Coordinates of C-alpha atoms in Angstrom, one line a residue:
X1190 CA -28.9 43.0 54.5
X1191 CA -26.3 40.8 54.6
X1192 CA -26.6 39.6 51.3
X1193 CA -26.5 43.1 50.2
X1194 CA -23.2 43.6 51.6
X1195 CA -21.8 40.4 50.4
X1196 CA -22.9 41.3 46.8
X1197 CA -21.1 45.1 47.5
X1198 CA -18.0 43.3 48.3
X1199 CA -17.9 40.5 45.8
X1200 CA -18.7 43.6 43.4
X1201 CA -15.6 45.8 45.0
X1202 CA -13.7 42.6 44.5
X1203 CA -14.4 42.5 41.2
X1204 CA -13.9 46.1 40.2
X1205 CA -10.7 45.9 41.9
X1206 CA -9.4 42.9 40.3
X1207 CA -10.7 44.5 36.7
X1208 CA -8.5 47.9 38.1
X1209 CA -5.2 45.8 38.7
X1210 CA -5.9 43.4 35.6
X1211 CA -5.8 46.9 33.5
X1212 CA -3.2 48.5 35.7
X1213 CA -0.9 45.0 34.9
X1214 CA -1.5 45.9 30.9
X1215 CA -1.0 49.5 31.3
X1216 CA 2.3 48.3 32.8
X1217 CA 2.9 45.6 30.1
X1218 CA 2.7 48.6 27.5
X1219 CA 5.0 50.6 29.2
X1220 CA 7.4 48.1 29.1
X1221 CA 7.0 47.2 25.7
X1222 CA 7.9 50.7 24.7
X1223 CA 10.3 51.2 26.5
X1224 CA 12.1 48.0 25.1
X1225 CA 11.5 48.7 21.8
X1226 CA 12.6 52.5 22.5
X1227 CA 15.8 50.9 24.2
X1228 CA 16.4 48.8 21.4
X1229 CA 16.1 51.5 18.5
X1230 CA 18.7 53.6 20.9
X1231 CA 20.9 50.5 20.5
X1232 CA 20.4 50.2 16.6
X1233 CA 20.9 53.9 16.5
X1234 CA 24.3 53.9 18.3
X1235 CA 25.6 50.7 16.7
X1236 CA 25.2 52.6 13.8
X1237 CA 26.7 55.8 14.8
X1238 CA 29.9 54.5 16.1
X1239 CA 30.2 52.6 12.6
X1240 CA 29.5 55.3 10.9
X1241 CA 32.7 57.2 13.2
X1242 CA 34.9 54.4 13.1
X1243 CA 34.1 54.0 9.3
X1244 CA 35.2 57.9 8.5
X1245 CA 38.1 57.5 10.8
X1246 CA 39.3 54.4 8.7
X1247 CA 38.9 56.6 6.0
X1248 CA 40.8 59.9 7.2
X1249 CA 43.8 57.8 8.0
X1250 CA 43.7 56.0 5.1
X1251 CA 43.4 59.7 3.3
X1252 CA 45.9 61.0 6.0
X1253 CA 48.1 58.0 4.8
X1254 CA 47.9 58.3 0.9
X1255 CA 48.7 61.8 1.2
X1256 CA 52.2 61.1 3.9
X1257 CA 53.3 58.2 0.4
X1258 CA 52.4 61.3 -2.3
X1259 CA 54.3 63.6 -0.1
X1260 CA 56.9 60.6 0.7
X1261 CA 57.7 59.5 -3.1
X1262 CA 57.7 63.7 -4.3
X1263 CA 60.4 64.6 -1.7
X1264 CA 62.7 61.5 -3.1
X1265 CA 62.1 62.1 -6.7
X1266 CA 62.9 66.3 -5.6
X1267 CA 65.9 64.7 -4.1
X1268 CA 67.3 62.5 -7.1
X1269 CA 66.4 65.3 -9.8
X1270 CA 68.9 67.4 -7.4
X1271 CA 71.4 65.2 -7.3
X1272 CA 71.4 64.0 -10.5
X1273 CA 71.4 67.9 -11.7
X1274 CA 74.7 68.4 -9.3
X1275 CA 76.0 65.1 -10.5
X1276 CA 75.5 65.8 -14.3
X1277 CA 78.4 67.8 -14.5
X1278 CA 81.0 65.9 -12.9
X1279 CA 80.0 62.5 -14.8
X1280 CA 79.8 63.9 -18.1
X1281 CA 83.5 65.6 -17.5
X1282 CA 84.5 62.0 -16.5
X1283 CA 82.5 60.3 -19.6
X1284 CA 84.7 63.0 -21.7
X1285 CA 88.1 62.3 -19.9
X1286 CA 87.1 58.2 -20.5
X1287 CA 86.5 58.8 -24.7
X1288 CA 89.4 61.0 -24.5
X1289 CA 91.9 58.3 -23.1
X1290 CA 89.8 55.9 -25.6
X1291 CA 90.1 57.8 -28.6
X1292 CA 93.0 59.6 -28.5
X1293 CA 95.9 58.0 -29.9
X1294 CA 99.2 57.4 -27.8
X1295 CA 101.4 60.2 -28.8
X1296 CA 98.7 62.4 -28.4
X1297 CA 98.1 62.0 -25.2
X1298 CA 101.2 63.5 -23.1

């Protein structure tokens, strides 16, 4: 009887170490997945914010080529006004200057 016993034991031994030998690689698994889900989360984000910083560079960059169109129109706007305003005035000067040149002396008073 005792034998018997001792054998039920050493076999409920067994079976319990084969339980927690499988319950240690069913953890083991778990793990793993979750590591290599982790990870992939990680590639994933790396790549998101690059891709976010990567189309901010380019908005500002856009944002910034646009301000230097806008920049170098206004200032060209500005010097065709003033040369139109100024037109006048320096071609009455250039007039009065081949005038004096020209002219001769008693012509001139």
């Amino acid at each position: 009887m005792q034998k018997i016993v001792l054998d039920e034991i050493i076999k409920a031994e067994k079976e319990s170490e084969k339980i927690v030998q499988q319950a240690r690689e069913k953890a083991a698994e778990i793990i793993a997945t979750a590591e290599s889900e982790y990870n992939q989360a990680i590639v994933l984000a790396k790549e998101e914010a690059l891709k976010k910083i990567h189309d901010s560079v380019a908005t500002a960059r856009q944002n910034a080529e646009d301000d230097l169109a806008k920049a170098v129109k206004d200032v060209e706007d500005e010097n065709s006004a003033f040369l139109e305003k100024s037109y006048e005035r320096a071609d009455s000067v250039a007039d009065s200057i081949v005038d004096v040149l020209v002219k001769p002396e008693y012509e001139k008073e």
